[in-house]
PDB file of C-alpha atoms in Angstrom:
ATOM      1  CA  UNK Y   1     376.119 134.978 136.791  1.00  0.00           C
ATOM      2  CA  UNK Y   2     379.862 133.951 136.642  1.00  0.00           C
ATOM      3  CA  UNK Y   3     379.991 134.047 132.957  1.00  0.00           C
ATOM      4  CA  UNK Y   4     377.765 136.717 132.207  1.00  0.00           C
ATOM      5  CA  UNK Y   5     379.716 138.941 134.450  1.00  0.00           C
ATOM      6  CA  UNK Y   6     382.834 137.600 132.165  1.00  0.00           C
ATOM      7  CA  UNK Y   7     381.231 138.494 128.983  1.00  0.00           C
ATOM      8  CA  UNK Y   8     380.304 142.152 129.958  1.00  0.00           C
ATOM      9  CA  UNK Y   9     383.098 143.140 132.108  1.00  0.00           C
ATOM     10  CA  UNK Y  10     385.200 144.450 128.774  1.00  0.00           C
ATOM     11  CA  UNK Y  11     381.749 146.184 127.252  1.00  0.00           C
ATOM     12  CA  UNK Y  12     381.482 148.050 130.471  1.00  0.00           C
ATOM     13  CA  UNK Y  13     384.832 149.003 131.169  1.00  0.00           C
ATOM     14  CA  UNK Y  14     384.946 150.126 127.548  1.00  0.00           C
ATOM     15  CA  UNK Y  15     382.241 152.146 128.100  1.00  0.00           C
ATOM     16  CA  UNK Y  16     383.759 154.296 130.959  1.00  0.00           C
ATOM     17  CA  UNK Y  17     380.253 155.238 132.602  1.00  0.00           C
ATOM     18  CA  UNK Y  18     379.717 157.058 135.735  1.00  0.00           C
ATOM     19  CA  UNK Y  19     376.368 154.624 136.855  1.00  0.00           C
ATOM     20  CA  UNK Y  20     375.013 151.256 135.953  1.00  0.00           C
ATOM     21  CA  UNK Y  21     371.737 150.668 135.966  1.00  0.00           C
ATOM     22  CA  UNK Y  22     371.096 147.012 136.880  1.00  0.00           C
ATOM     23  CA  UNK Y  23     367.330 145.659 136.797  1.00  0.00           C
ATOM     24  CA  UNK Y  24     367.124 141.673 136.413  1.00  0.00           C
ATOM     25  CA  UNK Y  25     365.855 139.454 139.057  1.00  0.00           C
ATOM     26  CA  UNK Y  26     368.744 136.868 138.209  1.00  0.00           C
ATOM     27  CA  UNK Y  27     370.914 138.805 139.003  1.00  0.00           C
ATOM     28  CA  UNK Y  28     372.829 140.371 142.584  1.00  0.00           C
ATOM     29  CA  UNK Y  29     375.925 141.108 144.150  1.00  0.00           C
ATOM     30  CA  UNK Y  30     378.152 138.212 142.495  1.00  0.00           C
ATOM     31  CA  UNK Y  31     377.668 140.255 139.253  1.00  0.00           C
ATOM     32  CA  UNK Y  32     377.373 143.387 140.353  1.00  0.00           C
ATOM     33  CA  UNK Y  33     381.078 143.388 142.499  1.00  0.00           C
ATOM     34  CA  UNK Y  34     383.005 142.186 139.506  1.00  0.00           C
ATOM     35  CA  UNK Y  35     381.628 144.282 136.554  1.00  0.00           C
ATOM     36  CA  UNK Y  36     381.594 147.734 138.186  1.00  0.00           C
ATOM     37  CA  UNK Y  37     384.757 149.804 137.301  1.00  0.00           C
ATOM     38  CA  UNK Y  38     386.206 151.870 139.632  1.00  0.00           C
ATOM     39  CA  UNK Y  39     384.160 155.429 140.011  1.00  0.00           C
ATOM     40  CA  UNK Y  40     380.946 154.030 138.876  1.00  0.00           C
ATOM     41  CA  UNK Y  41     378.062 153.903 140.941  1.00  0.00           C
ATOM     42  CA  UNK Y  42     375.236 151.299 140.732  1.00  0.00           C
ATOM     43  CA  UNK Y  43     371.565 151.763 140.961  1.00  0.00           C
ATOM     44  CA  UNK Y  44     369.194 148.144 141.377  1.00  0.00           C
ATOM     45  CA  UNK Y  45     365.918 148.410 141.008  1.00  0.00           C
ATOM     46  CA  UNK Y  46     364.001 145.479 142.048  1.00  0.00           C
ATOM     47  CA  UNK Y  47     360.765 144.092 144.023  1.00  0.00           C
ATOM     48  CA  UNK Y  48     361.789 141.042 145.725  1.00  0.00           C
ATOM     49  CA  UNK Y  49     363.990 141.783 148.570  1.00  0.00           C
ATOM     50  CA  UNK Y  50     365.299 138.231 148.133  1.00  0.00           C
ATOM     51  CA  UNK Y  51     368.986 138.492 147.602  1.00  0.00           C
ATOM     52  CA  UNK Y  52     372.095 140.316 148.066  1.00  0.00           C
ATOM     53  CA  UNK Y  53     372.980 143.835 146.575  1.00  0.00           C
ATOM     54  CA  UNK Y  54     376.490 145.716 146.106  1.00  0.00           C
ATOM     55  CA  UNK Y  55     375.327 149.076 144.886  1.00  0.00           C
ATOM     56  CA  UNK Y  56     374.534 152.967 145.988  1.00  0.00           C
ATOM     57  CA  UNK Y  57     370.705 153.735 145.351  1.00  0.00           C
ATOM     58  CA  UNK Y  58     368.413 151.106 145.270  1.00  0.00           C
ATOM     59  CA  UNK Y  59     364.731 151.495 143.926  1.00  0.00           C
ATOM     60  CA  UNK Y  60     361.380 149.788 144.845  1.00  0.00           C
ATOM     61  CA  UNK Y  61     358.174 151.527 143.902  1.00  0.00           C
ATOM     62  CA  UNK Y  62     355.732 148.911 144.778  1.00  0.00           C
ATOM     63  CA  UNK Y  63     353.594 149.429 147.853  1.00  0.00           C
ATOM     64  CA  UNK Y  64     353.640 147.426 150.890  1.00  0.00           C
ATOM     65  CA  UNK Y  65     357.510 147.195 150.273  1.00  0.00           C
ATOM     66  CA  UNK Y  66     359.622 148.523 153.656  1.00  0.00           C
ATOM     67  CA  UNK Y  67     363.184 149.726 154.063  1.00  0.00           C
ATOM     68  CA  UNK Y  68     363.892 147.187 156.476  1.00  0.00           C
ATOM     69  CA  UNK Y  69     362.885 144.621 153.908  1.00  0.00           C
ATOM     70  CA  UNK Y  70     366.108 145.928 152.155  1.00  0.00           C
ATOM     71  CA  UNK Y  71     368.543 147.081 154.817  1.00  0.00           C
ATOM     72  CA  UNK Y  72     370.480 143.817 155.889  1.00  0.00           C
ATOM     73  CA  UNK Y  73     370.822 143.082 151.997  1.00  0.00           C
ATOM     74  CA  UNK Y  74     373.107 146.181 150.866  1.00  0.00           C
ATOM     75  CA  UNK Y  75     376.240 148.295 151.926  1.00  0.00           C
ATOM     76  CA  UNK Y  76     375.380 150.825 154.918  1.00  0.00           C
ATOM     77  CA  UNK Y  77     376.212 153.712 152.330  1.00  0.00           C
ATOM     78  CA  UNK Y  78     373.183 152.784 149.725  1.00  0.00           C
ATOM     79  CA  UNK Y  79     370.445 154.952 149.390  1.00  0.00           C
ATOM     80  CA  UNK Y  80     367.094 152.758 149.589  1.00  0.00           C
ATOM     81  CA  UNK Y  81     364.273 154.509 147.489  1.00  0.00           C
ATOM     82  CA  UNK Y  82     361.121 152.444 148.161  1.00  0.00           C
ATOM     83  CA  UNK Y  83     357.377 153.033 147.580  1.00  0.00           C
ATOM     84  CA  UNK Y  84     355.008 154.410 144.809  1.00  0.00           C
ATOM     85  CA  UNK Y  85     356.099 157.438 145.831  1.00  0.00           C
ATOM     86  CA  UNK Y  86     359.119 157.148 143.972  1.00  0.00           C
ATOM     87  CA  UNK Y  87     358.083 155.398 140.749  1.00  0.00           C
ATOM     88  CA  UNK Y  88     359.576 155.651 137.967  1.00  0.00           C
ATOM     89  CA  UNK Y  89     356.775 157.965 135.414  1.00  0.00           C
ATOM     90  CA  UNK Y  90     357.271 159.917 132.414  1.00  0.00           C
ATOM     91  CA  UNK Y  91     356.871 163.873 132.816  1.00  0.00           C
ATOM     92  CA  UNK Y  92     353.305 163.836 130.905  1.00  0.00           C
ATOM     93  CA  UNK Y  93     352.085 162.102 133.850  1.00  0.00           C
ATOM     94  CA  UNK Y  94     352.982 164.483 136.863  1.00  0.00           C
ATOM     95  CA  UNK Y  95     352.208 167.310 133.907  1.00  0.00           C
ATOM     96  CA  UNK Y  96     348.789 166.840 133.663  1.00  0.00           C
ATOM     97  CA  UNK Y  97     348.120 165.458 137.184  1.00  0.00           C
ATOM     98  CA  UNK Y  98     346.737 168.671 138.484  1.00  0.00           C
ATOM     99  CA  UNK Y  99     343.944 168.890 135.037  1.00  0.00           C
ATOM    100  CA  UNK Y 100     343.117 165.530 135.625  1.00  0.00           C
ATOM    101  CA  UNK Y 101     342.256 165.613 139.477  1.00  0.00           C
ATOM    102  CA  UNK Y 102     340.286 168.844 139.495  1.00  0.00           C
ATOM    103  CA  UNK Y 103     337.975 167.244 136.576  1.00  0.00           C
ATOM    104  CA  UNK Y 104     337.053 164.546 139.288  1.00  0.00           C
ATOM    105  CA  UNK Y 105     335.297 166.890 141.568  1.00  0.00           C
ATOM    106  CA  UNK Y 106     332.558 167.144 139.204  1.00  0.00           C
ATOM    107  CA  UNK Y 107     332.922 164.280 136.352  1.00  0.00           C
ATOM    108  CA  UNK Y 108     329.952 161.903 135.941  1.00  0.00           C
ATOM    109  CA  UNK Y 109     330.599 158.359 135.022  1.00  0.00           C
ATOM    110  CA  UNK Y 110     330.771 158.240 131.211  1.00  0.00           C
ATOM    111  CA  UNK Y 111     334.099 157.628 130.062  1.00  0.00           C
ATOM    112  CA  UNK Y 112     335.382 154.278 131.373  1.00  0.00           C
ATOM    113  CA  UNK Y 113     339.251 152.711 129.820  1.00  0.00           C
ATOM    114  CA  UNK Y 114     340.005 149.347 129.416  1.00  0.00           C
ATOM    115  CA  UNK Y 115     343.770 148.888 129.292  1.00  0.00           C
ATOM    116  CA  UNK Y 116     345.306 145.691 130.238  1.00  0.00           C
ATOM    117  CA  UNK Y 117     348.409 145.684 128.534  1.00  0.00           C
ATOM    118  CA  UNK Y 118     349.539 146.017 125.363  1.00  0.00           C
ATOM    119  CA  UNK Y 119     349.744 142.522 124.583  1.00  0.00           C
ATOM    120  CA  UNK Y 120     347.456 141.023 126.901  1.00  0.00           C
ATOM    121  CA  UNK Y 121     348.343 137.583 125.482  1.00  0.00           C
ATOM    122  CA  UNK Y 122     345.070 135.739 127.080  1.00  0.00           C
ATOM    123  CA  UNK Y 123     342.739 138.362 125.641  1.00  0.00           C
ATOM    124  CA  UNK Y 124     341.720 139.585 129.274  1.00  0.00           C
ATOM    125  CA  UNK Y 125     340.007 142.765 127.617  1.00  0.00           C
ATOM    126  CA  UNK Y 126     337.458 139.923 125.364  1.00  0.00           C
ATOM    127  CA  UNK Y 127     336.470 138.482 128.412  1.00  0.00           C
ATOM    128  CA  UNK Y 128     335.924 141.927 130.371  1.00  0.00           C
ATOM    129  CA  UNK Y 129     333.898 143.265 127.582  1.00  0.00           C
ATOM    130  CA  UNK Y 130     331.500 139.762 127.229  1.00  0.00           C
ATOM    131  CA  UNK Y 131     331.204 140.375 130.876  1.00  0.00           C
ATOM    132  CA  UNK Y 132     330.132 143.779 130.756  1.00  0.00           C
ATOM    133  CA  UNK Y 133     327.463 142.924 128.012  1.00  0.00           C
ATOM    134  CA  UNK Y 134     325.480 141.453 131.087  1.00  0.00           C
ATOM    135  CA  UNK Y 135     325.654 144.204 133.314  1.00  0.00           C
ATOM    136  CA  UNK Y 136     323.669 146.731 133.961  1.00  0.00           C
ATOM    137  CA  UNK Y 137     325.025 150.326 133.165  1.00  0.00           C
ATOM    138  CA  UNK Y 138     324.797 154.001 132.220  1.00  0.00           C
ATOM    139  CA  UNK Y 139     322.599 154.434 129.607  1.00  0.00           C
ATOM    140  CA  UNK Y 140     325.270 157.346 128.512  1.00  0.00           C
ATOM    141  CA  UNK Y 141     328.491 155.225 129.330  1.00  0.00           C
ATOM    142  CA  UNK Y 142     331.299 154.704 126.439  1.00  0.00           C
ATOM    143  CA  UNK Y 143     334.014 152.896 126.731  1.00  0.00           C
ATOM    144  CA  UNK Y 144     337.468 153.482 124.952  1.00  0.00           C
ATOM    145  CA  UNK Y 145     339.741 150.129 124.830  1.00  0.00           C
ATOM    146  CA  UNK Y 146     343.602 150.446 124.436  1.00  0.00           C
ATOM    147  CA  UNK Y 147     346.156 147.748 122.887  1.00  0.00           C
ATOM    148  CA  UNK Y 148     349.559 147.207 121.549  1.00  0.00           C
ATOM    149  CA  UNK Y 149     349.737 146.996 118.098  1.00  0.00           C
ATOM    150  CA  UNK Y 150     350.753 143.878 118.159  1.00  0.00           C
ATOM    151  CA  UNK Y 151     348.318 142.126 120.303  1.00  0.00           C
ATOM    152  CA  UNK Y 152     347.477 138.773 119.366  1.00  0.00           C
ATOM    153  CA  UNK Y 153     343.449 139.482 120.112  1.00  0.00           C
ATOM    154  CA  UNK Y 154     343.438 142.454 118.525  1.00  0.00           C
ATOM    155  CA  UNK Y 155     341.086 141.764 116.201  1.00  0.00           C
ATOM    156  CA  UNK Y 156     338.661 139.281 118.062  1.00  0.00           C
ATOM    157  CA  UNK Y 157     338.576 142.395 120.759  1.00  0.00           C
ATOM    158  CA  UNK Y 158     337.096 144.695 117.932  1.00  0.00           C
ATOM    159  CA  UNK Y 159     334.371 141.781 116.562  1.00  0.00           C
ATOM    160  CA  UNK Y 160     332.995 141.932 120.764  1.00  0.00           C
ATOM    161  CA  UNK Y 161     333.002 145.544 120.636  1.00  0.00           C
ATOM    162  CA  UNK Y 162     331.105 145.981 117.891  1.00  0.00           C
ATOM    163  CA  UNK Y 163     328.384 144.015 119.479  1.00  0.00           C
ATOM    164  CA  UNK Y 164     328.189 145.845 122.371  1.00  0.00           C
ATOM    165  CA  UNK Y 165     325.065 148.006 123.488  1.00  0.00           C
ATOM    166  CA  UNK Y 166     327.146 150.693 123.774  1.00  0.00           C
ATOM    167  CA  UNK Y 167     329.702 152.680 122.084  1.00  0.00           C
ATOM    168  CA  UNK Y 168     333.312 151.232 121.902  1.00  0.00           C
ATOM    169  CA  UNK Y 169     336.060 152.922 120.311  1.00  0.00           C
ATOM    170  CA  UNK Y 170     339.389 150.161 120.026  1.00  0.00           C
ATOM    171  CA  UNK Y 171     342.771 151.819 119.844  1.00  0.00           C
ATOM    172  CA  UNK Y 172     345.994 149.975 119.185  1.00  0.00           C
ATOM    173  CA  UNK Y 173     349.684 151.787 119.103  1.00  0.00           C
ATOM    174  CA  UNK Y 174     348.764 154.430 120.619  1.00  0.00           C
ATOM    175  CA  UNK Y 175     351.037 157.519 122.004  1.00  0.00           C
ATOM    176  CA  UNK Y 176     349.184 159.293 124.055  1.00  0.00           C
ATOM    177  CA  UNK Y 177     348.231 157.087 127.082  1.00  0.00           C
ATOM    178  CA  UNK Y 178     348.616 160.179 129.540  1.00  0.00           C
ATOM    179  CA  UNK Y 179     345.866 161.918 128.500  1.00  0.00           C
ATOM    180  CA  UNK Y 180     343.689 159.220 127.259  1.00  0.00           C
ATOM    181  CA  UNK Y 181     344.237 158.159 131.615  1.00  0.00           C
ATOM    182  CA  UNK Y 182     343.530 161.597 132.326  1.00  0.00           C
ATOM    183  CA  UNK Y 183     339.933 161.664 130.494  1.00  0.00           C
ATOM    184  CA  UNK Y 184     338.695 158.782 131.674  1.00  0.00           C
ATOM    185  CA  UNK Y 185     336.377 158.684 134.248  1.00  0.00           C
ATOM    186  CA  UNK Y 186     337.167 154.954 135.411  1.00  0.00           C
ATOM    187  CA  UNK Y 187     339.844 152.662 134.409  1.00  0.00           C
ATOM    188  CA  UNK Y 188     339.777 148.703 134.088  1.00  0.00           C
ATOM    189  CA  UNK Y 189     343.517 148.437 133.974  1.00  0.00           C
ATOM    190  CA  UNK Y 190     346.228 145.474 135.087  1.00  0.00           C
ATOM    191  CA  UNK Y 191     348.615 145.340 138.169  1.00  0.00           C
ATOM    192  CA  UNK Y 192     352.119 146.084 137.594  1.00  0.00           C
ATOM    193  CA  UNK Y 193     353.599 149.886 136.607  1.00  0.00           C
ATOM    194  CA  UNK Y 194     350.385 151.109 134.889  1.00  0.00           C
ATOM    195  CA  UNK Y 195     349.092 151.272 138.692  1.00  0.00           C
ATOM    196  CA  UNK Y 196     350.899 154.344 139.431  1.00  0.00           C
ATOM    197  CA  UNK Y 197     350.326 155.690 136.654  1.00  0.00           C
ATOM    198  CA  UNK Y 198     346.592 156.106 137.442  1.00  0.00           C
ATOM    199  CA  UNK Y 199     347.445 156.673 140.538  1.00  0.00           C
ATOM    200  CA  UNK Y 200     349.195 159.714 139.698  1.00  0.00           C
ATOM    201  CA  UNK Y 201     346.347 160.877 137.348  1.00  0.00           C
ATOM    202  CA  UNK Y 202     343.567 160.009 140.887  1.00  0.00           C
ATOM    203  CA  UNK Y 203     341.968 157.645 137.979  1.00  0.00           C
ATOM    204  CA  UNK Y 204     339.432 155.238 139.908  1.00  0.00           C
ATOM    205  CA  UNK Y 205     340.005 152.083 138.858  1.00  0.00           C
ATOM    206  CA  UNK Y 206     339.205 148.086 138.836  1.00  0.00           C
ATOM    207  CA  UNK Y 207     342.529 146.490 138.916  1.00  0.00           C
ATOM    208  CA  UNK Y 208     342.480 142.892 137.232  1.00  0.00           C
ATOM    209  CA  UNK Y 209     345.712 140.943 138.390  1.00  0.00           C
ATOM    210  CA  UNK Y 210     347.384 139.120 135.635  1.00  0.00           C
ATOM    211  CA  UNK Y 211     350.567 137.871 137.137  1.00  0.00           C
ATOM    212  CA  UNK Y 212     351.318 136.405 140.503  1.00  0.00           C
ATOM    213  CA  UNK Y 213     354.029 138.807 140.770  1.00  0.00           C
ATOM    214  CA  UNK Y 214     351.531 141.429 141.367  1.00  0.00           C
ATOM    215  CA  UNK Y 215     349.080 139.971 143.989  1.00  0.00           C
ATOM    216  CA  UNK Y 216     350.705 141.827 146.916  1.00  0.00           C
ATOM    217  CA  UNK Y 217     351.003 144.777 145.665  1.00  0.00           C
ATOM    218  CA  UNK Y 218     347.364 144.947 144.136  1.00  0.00           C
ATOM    219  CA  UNK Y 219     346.168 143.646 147.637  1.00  0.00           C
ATOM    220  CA  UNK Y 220     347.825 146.476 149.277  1.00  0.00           C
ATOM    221  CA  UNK Y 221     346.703 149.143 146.640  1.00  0.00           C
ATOM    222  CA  UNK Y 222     343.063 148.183 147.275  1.00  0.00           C
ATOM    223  CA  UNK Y 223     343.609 148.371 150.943  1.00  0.00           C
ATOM    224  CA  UNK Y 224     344.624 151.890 150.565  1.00  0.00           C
ATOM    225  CA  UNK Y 225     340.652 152.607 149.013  1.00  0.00           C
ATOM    226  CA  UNK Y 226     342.512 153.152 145.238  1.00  0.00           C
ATOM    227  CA  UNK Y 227     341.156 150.647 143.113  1.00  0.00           C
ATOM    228  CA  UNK Y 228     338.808 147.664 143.556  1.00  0.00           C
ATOM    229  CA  UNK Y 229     340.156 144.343 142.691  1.00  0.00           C
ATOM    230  CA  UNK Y 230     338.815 142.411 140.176  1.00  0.00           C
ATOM    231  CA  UNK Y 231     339.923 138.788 139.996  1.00  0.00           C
ATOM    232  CA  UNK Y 232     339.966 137.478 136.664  1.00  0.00           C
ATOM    233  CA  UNK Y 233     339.828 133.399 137.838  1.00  0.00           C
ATOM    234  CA  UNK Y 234     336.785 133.849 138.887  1.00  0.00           C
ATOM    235  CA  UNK Y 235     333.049 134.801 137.272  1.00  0.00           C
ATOM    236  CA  UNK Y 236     333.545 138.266 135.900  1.00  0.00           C
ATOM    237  CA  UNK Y 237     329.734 139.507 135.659  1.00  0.00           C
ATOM    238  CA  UNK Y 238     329.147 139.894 138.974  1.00  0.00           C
ATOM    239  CA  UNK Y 239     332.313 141.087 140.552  1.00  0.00           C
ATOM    240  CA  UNK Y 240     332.140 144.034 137.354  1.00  0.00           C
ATOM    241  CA  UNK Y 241     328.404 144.683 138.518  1.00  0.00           C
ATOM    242  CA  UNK Y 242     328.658 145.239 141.728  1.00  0.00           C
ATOM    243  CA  UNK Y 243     331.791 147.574 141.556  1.00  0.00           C
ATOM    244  CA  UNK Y 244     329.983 149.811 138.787  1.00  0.00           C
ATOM    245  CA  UNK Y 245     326.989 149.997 141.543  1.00  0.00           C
ATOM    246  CA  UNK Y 246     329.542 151.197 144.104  1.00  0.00           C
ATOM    247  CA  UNK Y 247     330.869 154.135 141.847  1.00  0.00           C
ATOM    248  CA  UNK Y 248     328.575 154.925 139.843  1.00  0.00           C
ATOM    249  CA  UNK Y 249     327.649 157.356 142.453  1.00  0.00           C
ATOM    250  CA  UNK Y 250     329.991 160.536 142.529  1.00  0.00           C
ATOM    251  CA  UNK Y 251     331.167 160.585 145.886  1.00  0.00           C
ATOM    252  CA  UNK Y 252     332.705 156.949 146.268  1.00  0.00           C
ATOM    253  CA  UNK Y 253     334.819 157.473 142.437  1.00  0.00           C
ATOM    254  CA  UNK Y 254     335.906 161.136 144.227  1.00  0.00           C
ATOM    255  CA  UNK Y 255     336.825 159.153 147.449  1.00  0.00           C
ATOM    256  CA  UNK Y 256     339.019 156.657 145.388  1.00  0.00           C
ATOM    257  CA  UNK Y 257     340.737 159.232 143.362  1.00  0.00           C
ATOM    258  CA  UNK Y 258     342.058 161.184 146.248  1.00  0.00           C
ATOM    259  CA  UNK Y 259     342.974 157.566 147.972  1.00  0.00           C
ATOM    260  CA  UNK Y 260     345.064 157.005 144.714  1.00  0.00           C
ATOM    261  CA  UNK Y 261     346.213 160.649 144.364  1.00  0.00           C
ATOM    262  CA  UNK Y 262     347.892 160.157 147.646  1.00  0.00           C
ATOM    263  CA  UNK Y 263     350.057 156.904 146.716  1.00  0.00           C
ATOM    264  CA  UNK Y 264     352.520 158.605 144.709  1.00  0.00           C
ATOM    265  CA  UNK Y 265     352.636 162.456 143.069  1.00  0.00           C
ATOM    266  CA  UNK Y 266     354.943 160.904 139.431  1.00  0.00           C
ATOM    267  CA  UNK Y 267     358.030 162.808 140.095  1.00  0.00           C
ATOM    268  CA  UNK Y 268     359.534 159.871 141.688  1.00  0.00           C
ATOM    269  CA  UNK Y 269     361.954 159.811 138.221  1.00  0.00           C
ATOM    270  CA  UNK Y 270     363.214 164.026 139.082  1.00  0.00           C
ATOM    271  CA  UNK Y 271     363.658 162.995 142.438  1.00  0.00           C
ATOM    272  CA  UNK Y 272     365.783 159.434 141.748  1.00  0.00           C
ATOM    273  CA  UNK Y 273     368.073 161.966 138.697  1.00  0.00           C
ATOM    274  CA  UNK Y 274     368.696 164.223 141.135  1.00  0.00           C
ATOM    275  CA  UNK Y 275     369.950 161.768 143.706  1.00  0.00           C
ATOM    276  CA  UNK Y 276     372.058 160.240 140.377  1.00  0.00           C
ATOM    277  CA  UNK Y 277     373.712 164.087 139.765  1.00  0.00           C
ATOM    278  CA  UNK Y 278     375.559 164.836 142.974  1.00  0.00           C
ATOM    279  CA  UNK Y 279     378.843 163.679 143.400  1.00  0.00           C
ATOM    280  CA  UNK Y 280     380.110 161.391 145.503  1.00  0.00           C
TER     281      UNK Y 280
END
């Protein structure tokens, strides 16, 4: 930290800017103290609660996270911004919120997303779809499977859709993830940020967990009656079957959706900028 600090204390200063925005689990208050000039204020954002902060707001949008998990680890003057309710979403998400949870009153089960990442580097969506071969599902039920453009299994994931008994469409590079969240009528989707996300949108979804960094929060989502875990060390055919059995039915999807409507709103970014614009 000692010589990073070194190396961008001259950038920084150069820079004259009124925050710094510091988001890097290596890093805490023995970088933060030396490289902030005088009249700048420092936001962290972080989700370990693990070491020592010098800074003025400091963000945590993943659930199960508490103040007090924070408070003996920064100044008495920082602002501590933690929960869903304050993550960090792009304006087409709390824009189209209100569309997408009215649809759910009344939306059968016909449009399900598989999004696990744009990279999803151990092809994650292959194994979901071989899995869902063997289930049992809507005879009307389409599914609509979103990657990076540079995903490794890109190609392999379009051979295993063609062979499915029902209709797969495979995008890759996509811009329009909002919406694409907003029409579907179930998501597969990973842990991590993408959670609010649907959240915001009330999408139902089966959360696989790709990362130990996202256990706890995944376990606490569920617990909430947002999304059903699916874990993806362990046989996938029946764990996929019996969650499509629990919401296929209306009711339980509509019951999840207003579960996961209620763990954050998306304007957590408006609400952190406005914090950021008043003076001192």
């Amino acid at each position: 930290q000692a010589e990073d600090a070194a190396a961008c204390l001259s950038p920084i200063a150069a820079w004259l800017p009124d925050w710094l925005v510091v988001d890097h689990y290596a890093l805490d208050h023995r970088w933060e103290t030396p490289v902030t000039p005088a009249g700048c204020r420092v936001l962290v954002i972080d989700d370990l609660a693990d070491r020592s902060h010098v800074c003025d707001l400091l963000l945590d949008q993943n659930l199960g996270r508490h103040i007090d998990d924070y408070r003996e680890r920064v100044p008495d003057h920082c602002t501590l911004l933690v929960g869903p309710g304050n993550a960090l979403l792009r304006d087409e998400f709390s824009l189209l919120r209100h569309s997408s949870l009215a649809r759910r009153e009344q939306a059968d089960l016909q449009n399900v997303l598989i999004a696990l990442g744009g990279v999803d580097q151990y092809n994650y969506t292959g194994n979901i779809l071989e899995a869902l071969k063997s289930c049992e599902l809507p005879d009307d039920i389409r599914f609509t499977v979103v990657l990076g453009a540079t995903a490794p299994h890109l190609q392999a994931v379009i051979a295993a859709a063609r062979s499915c008994p029902w209709p797969v469409e495979v995008l890759s590079g996509i811009d329009d993830m909002p919406r694409r969240m907003a029409e579907a009528d179930l998501a597969v989707g990973a842990a991590g940020g993408t959670s609010w996300e649907r959240c915001c949108l009330g999408v139902p979804t089966l959360m696989v967990i790709l990362a130990e960094n996202q256990k706890s929060g995944a376990i606490a989502l569920a617990a909430t009656g947002a999304a059903v875990l699916i874990d993806a060390s362990r046989p996938l055919i029946a764990q996929l079957q019996s969650a499509f059995d629990q919401l296929q039915a209306s009711p339980g999807r509509q019951q999840m959706s207003i579960a996961a409507s209620r763990v954050t709103d998306g304007r957590g970014t408006e609400r952190l900028l406005q914090l950021m614009e008043n003076p001192q």
